[in-house]
Coordinates of C-alpha atoms in Angstrom, one line a residue:
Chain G
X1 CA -13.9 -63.7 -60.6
X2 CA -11.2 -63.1 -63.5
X3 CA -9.7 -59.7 -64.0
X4 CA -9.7 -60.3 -67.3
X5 CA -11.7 -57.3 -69.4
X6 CA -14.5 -57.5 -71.7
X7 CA -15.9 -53.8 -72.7
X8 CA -19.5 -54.5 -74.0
X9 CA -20.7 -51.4 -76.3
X10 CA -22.2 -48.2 -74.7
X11 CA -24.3 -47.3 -77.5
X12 CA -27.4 -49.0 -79.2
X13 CA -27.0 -48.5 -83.2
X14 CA -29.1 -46.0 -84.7
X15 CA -30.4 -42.9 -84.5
X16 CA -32.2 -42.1 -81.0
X17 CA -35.4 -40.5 -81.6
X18 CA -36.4 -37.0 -81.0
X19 CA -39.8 -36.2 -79.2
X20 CA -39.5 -32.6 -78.3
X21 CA -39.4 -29.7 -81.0
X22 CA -35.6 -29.3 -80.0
X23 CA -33.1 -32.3 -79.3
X24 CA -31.3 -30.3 -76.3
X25 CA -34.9 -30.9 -74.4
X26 CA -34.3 -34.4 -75.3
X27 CA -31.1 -34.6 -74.0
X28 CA -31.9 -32.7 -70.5
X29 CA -34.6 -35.3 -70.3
X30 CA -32.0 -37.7 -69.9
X31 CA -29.8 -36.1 -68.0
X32 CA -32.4 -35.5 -65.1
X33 CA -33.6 -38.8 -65.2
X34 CA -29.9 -39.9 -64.7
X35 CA -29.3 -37.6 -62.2
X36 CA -32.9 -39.0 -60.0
X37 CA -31.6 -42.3 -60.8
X38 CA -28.5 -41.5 -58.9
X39 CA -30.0 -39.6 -56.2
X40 CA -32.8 -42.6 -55.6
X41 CA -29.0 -44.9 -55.2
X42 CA -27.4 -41.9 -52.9
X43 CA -30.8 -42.7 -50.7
X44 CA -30.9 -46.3 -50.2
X45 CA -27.3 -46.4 -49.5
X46 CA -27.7 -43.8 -46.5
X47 CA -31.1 -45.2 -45.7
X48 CA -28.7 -49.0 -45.8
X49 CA -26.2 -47.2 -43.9
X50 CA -28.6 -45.5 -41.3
X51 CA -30.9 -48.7 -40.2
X52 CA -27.6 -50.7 -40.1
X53 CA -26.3 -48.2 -37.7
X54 CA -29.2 -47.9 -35.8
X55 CA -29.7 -51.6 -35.4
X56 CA -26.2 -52.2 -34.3
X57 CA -26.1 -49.4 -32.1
X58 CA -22.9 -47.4 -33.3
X59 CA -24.3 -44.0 -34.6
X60 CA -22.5 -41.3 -33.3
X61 CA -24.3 -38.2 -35.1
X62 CA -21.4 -35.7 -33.6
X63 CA -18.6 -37.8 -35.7
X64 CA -21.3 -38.1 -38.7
X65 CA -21.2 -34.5 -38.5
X66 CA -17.9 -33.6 -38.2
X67 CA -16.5 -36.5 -40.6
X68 CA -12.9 -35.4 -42.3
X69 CA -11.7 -37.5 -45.3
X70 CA -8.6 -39.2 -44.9
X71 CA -6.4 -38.5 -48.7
X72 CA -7.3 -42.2 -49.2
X73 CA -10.6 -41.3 -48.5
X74 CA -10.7 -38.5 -50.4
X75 CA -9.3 -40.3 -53.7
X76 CA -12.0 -43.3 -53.5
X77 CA -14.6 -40.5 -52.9
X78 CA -13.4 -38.4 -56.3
X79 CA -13.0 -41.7 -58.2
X80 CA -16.3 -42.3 -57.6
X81 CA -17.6 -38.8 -58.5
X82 CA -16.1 -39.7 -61.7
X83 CA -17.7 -42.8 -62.0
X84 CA -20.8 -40.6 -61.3
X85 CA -20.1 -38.1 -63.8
X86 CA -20.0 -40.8 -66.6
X87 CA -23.5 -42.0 -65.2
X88 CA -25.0 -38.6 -65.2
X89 CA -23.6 -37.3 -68.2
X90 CA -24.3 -41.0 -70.4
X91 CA -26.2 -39.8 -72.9
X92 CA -24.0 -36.2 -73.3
X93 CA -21.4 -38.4 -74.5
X94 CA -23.3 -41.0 -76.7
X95 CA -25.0 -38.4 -78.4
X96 CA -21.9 -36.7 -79.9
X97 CA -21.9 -40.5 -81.8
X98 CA -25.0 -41.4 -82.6
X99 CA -26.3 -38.2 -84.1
X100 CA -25.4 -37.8 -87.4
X101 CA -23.0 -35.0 -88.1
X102 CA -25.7 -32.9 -89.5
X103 CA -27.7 -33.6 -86.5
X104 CA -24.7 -31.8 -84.3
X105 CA -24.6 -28.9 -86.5
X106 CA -27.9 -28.6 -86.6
X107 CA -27.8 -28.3 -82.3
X108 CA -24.7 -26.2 -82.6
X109 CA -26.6 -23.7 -85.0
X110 CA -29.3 -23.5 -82.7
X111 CA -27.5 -23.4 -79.7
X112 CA -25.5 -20.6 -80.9
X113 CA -28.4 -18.6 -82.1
X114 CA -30.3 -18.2 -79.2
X115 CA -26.4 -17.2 -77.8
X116 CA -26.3 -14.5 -79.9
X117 CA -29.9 -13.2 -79.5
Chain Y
X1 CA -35.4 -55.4 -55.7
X2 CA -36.5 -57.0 -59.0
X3 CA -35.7 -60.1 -58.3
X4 CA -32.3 -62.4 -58.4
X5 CA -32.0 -64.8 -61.1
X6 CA -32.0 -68.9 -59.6
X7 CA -29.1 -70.2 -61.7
X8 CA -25.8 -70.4 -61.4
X9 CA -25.0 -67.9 -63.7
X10 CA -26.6 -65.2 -61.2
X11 CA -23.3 -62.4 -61.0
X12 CA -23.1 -60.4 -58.2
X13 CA -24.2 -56.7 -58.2
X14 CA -23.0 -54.0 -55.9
X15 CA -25.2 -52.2 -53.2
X16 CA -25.2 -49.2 -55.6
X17 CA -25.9 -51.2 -58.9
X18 CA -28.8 -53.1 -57.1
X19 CA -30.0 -49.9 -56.2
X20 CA -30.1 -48.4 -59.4
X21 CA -32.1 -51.4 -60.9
X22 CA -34.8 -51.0 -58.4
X23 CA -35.0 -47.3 -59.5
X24 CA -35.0 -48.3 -63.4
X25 CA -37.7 -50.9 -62.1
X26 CA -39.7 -48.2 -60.7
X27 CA -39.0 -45.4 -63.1
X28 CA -40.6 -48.4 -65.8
X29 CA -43.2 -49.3 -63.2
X30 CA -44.3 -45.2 -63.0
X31 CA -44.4 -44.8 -66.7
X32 CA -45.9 -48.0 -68.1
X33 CA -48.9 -47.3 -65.6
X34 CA -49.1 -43.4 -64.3
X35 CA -47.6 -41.9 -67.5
X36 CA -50.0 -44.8 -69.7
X37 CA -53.0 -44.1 -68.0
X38 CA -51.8 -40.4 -68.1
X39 CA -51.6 -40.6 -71.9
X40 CA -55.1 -42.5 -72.8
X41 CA -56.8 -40.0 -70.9
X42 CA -55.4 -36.8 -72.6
X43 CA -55.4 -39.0 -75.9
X44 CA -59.5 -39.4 -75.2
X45 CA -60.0 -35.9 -73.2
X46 CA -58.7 -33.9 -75.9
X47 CA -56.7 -35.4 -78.6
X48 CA -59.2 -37.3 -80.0
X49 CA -62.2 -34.7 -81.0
X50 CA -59.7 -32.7 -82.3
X51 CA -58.1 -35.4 -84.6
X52 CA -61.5 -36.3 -85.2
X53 CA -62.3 -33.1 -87.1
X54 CA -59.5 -32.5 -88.3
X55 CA -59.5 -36.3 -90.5
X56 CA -63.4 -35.8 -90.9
X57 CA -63.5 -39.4 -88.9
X58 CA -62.1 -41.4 -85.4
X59 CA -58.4 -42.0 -86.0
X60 CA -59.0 -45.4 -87.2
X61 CA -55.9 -47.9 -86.7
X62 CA -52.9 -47.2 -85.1
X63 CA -50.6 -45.5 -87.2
X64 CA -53.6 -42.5 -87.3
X65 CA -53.7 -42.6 -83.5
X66 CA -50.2 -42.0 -83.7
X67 CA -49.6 -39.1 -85.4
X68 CA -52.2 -37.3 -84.4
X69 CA -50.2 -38.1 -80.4
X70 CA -47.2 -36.9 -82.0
X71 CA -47.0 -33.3 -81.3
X72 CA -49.2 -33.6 -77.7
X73 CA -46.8 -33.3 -74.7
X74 CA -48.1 -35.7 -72.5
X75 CA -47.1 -38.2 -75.6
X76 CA -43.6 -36.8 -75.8
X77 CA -42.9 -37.2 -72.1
X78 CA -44.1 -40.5 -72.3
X79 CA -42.0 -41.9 -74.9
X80 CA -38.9 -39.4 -73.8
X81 CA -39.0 -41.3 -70.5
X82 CA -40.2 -44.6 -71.5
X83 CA -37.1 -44.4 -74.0
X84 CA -34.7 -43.6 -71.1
X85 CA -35.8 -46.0 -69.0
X86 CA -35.3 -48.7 -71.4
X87 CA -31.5 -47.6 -72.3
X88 CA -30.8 -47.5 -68.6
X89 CA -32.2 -50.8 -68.1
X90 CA -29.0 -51.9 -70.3
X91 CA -26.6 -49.7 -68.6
X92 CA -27.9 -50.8 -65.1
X93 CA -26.4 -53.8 -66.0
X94 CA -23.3 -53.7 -67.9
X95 CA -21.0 -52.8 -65.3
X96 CA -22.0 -56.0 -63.2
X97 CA -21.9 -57.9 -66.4
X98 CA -18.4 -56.4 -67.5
X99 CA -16.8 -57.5 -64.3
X100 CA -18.3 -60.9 -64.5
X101 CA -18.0 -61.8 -68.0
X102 CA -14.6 -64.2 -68.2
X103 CA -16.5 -65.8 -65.2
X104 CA -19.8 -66.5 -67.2
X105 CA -17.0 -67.3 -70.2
X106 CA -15.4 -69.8 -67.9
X107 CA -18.8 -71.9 -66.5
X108 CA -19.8 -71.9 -70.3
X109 CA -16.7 -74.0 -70.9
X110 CA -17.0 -75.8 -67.7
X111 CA -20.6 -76.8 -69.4
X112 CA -19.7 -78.7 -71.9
X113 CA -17.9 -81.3 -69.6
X114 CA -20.4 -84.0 -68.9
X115 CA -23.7 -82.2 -70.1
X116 CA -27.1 -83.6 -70.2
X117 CA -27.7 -81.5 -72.9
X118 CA -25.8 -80.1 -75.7
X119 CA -24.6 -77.1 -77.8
X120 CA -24.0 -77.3 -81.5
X121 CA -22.6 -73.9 -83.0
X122 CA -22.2 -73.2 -86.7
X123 CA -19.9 -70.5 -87.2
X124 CA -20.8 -70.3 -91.3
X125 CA -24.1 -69.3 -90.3
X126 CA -24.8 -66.4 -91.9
X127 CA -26.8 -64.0 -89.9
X128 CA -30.3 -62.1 -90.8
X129 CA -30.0 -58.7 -91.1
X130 CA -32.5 -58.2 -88.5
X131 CA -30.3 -59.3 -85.9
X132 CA -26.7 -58.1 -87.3
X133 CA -27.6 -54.7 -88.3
X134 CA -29.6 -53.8 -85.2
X135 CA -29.8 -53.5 -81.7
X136 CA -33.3 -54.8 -80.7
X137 CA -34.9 -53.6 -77.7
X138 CA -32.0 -50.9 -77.8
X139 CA -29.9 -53.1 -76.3
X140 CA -26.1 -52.0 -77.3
X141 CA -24.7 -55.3 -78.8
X142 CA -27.3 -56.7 -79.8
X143 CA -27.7 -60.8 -79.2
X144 CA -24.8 -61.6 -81.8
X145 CA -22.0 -59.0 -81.0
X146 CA -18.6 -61.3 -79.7
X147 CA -15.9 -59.3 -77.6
X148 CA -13.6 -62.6 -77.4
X149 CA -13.5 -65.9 -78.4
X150 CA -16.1 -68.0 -76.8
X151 CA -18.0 -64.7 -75.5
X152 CA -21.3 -65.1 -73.9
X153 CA -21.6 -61.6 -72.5
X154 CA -24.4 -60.7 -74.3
X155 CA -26.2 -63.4 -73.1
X156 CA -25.4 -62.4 -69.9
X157 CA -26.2 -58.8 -70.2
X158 CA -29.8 -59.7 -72.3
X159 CA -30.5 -61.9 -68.5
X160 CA -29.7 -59.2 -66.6
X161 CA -31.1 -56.6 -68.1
X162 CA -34.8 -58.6 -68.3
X163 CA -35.1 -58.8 -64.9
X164 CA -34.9 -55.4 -64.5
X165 CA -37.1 -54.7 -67.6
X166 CA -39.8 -57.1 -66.6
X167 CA -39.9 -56.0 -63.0
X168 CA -39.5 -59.5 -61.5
X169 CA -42.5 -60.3 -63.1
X170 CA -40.5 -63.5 -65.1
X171 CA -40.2 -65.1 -61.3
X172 CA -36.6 -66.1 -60.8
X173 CA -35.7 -68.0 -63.4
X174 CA -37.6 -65.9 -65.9
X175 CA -39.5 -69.1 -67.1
X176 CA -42.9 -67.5 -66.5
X177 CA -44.2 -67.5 -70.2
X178 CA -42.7 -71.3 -70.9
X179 CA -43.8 -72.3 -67.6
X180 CA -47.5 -71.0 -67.8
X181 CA -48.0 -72.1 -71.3
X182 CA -46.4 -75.5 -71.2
X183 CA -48.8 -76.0 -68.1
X184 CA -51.6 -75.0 -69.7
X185 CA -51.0 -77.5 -73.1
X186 CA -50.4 -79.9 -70.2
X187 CA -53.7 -79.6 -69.0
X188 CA -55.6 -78.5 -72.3
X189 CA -54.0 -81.3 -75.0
X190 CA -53.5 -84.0 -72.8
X191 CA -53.2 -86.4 -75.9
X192 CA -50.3 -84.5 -77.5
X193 CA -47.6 -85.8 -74.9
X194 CA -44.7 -84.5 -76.5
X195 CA -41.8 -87.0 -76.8
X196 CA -39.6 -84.6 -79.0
X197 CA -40.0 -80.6 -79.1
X198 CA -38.4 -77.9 -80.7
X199 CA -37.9 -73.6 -79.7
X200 CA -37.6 -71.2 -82.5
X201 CA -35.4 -68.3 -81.3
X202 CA -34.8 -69.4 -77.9
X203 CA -31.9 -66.9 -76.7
X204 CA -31.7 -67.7 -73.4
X205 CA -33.5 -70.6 -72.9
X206 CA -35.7 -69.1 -70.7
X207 CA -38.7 -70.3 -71.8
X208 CA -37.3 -73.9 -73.3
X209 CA -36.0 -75.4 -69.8
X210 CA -39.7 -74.7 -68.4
X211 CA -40.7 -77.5 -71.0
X212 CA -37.9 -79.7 -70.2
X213 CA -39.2 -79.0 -66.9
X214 CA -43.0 -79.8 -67.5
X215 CA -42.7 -82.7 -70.2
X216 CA -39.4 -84.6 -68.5
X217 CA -39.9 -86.8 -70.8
X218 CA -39.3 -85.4 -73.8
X219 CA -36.1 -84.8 -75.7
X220 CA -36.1 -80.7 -76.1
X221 CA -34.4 -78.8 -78.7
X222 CA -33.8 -75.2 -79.0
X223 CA -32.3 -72.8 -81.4
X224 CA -31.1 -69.4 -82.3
X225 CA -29.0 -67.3 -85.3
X226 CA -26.6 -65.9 -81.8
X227 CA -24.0 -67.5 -80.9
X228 CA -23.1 -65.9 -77.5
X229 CA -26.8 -66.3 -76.3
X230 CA -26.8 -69.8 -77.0
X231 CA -23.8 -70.4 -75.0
X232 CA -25.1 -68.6 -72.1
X233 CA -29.0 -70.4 -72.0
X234 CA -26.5 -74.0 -72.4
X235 CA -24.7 -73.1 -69.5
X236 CA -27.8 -71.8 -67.8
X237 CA -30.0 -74.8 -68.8
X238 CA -26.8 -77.1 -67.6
X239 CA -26.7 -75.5 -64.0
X240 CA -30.5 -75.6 -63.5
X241 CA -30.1 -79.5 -64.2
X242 CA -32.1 -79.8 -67.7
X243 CA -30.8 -81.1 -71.3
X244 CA -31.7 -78.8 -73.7
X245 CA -30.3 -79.9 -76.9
X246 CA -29.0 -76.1 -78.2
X247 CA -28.4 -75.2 -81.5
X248 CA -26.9 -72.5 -83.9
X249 CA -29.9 -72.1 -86.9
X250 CA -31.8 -70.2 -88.8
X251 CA -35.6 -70.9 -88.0
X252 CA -36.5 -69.8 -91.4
X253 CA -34.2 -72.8 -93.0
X254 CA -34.7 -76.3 -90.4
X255 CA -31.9 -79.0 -90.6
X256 CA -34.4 -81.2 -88.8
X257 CA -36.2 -83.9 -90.5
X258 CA -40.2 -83.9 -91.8
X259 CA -42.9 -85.0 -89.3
X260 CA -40.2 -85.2 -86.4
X261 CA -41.6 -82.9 -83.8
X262 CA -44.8 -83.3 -81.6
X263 CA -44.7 -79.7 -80.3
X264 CA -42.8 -76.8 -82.2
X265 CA -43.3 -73.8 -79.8
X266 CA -41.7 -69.9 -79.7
X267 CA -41.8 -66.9 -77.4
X268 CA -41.9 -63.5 -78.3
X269 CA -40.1 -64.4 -81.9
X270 CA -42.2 -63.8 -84.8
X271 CA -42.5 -60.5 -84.2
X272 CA -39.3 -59.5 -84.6
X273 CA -38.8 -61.0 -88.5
X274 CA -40.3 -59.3 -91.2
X275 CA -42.7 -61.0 -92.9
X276 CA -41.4 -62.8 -95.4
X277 CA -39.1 -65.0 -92.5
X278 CA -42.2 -65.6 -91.0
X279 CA -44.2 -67.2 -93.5
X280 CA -41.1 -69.2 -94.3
X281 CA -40.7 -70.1 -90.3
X282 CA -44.1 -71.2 -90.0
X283 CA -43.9 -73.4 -93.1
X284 CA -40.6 -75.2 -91.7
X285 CA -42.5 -75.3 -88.4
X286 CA -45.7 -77.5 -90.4
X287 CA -42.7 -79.5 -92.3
X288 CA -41.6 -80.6 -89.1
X289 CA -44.5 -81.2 -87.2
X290 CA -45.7 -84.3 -87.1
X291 CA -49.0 -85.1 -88.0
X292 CA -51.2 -84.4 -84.9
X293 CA -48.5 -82.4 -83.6
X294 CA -49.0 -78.8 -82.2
X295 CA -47.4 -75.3 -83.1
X296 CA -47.7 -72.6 -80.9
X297 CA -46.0 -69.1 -80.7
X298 CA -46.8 -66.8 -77.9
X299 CA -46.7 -63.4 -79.0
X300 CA -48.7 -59.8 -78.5
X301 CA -52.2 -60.0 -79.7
X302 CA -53.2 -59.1 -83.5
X303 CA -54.0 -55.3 -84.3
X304 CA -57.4 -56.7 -85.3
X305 CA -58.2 -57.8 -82.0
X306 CA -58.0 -54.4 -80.5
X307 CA -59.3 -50.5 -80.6
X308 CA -57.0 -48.4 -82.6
X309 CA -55.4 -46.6 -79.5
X310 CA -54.6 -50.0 -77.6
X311 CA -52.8 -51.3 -81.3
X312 CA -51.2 -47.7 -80.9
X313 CA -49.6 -48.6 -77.4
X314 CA -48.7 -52.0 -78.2
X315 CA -47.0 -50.5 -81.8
X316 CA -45.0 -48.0 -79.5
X317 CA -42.0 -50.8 -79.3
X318 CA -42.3 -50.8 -83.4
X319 CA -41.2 -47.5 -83.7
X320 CA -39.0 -46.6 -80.5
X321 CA -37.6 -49.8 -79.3
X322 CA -35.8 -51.1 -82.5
X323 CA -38.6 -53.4 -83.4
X324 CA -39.3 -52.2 -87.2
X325 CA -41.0 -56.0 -88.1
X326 CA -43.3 -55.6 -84.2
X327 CA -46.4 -53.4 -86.3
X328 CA -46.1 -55.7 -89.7
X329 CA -46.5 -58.8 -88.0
X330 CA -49.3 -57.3 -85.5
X331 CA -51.1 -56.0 -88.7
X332 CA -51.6 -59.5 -89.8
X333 CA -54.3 -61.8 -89.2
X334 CA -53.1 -65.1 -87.8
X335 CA -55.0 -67.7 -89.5
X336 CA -54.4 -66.3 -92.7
X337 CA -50.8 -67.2 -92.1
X338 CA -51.1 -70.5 -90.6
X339 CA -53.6 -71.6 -93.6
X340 CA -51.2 -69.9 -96.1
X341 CA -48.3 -72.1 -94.2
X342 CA -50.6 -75.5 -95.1
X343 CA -52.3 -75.9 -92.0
X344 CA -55.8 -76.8 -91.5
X345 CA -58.3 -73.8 -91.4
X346 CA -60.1 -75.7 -88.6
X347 CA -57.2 -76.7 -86.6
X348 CA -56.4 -72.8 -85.5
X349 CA -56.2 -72.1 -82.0
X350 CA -55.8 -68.9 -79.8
X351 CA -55.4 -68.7 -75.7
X352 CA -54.8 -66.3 -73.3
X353 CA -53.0 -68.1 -70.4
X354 CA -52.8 -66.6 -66.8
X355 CA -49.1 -66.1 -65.5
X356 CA -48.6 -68.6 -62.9
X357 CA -45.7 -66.5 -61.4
X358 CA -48.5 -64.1 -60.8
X359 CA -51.4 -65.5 -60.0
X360 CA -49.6 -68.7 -57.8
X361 CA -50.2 -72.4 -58.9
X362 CA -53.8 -72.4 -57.1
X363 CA -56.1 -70.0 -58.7
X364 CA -53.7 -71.0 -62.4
X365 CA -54.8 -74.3 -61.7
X366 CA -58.5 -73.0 -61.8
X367 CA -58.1 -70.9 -64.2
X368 CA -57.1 -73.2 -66.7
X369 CA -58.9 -76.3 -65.6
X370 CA -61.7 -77.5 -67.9
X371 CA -64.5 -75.6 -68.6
X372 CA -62.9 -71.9 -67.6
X373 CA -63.3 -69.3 -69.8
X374 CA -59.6 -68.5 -70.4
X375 CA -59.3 -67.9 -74.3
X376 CA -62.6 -66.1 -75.0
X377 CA -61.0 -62.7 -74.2
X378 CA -57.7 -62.8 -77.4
X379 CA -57.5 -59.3 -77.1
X380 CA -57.7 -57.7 -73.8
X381 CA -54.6 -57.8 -71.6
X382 CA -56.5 -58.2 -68.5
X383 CA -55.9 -57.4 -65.2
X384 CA -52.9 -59.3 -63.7
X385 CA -50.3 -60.9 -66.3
X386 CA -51.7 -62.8 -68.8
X387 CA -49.8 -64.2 -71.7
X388 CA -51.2 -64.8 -75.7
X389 CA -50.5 -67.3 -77.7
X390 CA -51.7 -68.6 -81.6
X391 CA -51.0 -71.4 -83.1
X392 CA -52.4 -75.1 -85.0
X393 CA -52.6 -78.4 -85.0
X394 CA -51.0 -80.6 -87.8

């Protein structure tokens, strides 16, 4: 495969409808469906992980246990947290483009109102 | 797992990006058939009487059942989710896609070097507004956006996102539709033995190389206003060993000669043109035709053939899945077109055709051998897969 990079778009064009009487319900929507997506992926890979263990023989549930990242470790594992916070937090980000700027204020104002009550 | 794709354009996807495709699969899976059958009930149980006496009558066609859903819950969850799940379904894919995309680029080239088939672009094509000014199916790029020279990305990302839309239903080449239909005109017009064929707004060529594929003998043509998705079905018709003659046009405007086709056929096309393309497509498609020869376009069946809350369901995609032509052209009645488009009132047909990736080529075979009932039932999407089609003779 080439390293050469092709970025194809993040967001669809137009407005992305609204179906509950305020858009941040909309928006947790998505987030908790993102975050179940990821969880569902968290489980097959430790469900992969756990029956290819088991088959093979090697699972030593002490060192499972007492596992210490390694600092190369540890940065492939906050990389990938990252990567996980762009996942769960997709439409947080797409939203501040797609709505229109009225739309945002419109969230703000409400947002801060129920602040301030 | 929804299924891997059998050409050799199939990218590879990591453990974690197969994963989360099998969960947008499900999540589609659960609402499409717990949150649906979820939403007729309440829509019967209790949003119904009380939209009954509120309008003084039954909510009567679609739009009615509509708004009178609009502020119930169960509706809002519905389409909240449903709406999620199809954006993920894009986003499921990209990164794979992404990674992959001078690859695809590359065998594209690679194509063109001693095809059977071939690919004809026409980069003064001007293109309708209903592809360049939205993304259909929400689908971030639409079928025409280029990121490079020679870019078939979104041809790519279109194939890899259907397999996880369509649950694996497609089978692995996502030729179900083609496949099942070009069988059953196999079997049903016997006399029609297409030596030349045409596809209105092929994209991928998905459901062209099944025709190629059924009628080897004929010379099949295919064509589309994208430019990246008719690279990538070329390359994909290429590796699966079938010529597809592809080409960049507007189906509303041939460049093909009168009376030279013996089957002009499209899948899930019409229905996103507005109306006035698709009384000009169908008339190209009679011009054409030659005479004897047999249009068909396999698409969602007419309003008119079903109860106001089933046209409600099926006009869901018109309003919340960048469809805005999906309800116009569903509104219409069929025949009216063709006879408007100069064909014969009495050479209109209508079948419902079982999937053959879903039923297996034994109890299709029945089902579509002479004398079965399939075609009595236009409106109902039965149990099991089932695909509609319209269309005339010449």
């Amino acid at each position: 495969m080439s390293g050469e990079d092709i970025t194809l778009p993040r967001r669809t064009r137009g407005r992305r409808p609204q179906f509950f009487e305020t858009p941040e319900t909309d928006v947790l929507m998505s987030v908790v469906l993102a975050m179940a997506g990821e969880l569902s992926v968290l489980y097959d890979r430790v469900d992969a992980m756990q029956r290819l263990l088991d088959r093979q023989g090697v699972l030593d549930a002490e060192a499972l246990e007492h596992f210490t990242p390694s600092p190369e470790d540890e940065a492939a594992r906050a990389a990938r947290r990252q990567d996980y916070m762009q996942r769960l937090f997709r439409v947080v980000r797409a939203e501040a483009a797609v709505f229109s700027s009225k739309d945002a204020e419109e969230v703000l104002a409400n947002v801060e109102r129920e602040l301030s009550e | 797992m929804p299924g891997e794709l059998a050409h050799d354009l199939k990218i590879p996807h990591s453990l974690d990006e197969r994963a989360r495709q099998d969960f947008v699969s499900s999540l589609r899976g659960f609402v499409l058939h717990d949150m649906a059958n979820d939403l007729r009930e309440v829509y019967h149980r209790d949003v119904l009487p009380e939209a009954t006496r509120r309008l003084g009558h039954e909510p009567a066609d679609s739009g009615e059942v509509h708004r009178a859903l609009k502020s119930n819950l169960t509706f809002q969850l519905y389409s909240a989710m449903r709406v999620n799940a199809q954006e993920m379904v894009w986003d499921s894919v990209r990164a794979p896609v992404e990674r992959s995309a001078a690859w695809i680029n590359a065998k594209v080239e690679d194509a063109s070097r001693e095809a059977r088939g071939s690919l004809t672009l026409d980069p003064t094509l001007s293109l309708p507004r209903n592809v360049s000014a939205l993304d259909v199916h929400l689908m971030p790029g639409n079928y025409d956006s280029e990121h490079g020279p020679g870019d078939a990305s979104q041809g790519a990302l279109y194939d890899n996102g259907t397999v996880v839309f369509f649950m694996g239903l497609l089978g692995p080449d996502q030729g179900d539709i083609g496949r099942s239909i070009a069988r059953f005109v196999r079997a049903r017009y016997p006399d029609i033995e297409p030596s030349k064929m045409l596809d209105l707004g092929c994209t991928l060529g998905h459901n062209t190389v099944p025709w190629a594929e059924t009628f080897p003998d004929a010379e099949v043509h295919a064509i589309d206003v994208s430019a990246p998705v008719l690279r990538y079905a070329f390359a994909r018709a290429e590796s699966m060993q079938q010529a597809v003659h592809f080409r960049q046009m507007n189906a509303t405007s041939l460049a093909y000669e009168d009376n030279s086709f013996d089957v002009v056929w499209s899948s899930m096309f019409l229905h996103e043109l507005p109306l006035k393309d698709i009384r000009k497509v169908l008339s190209e498609a009679y011009r054409v035709l030659r005479p004897g020869g047999l249009m068909l376009h396999m698409e969602l069946p007419p309003n008119k053939a079903l109860p106001a809350y089933d046209g409600f369901y099926l006009d869901w995609d018109s309003w919340y899945n960048m469809e805005p032509f999906y309800k116009t052209f569903r509104d219409q009645d069929p025949t009216k077109l063709l006879a408007e488009a100069g064909f014969p009132a009495d050479g209109f047909i209508e079948h419902v055709v079982p999937s053959v990736n879903w039923y297996g080529e034994e109890v299709f075979a029945g089902a579509i051998g002479e004398g079965a009932s399939v075609g009595k039932d236009t409106g109902r999407l039965a149990e099991g897969v089932s695909w509609y089609f319209f269309g005339a003779r010449k």
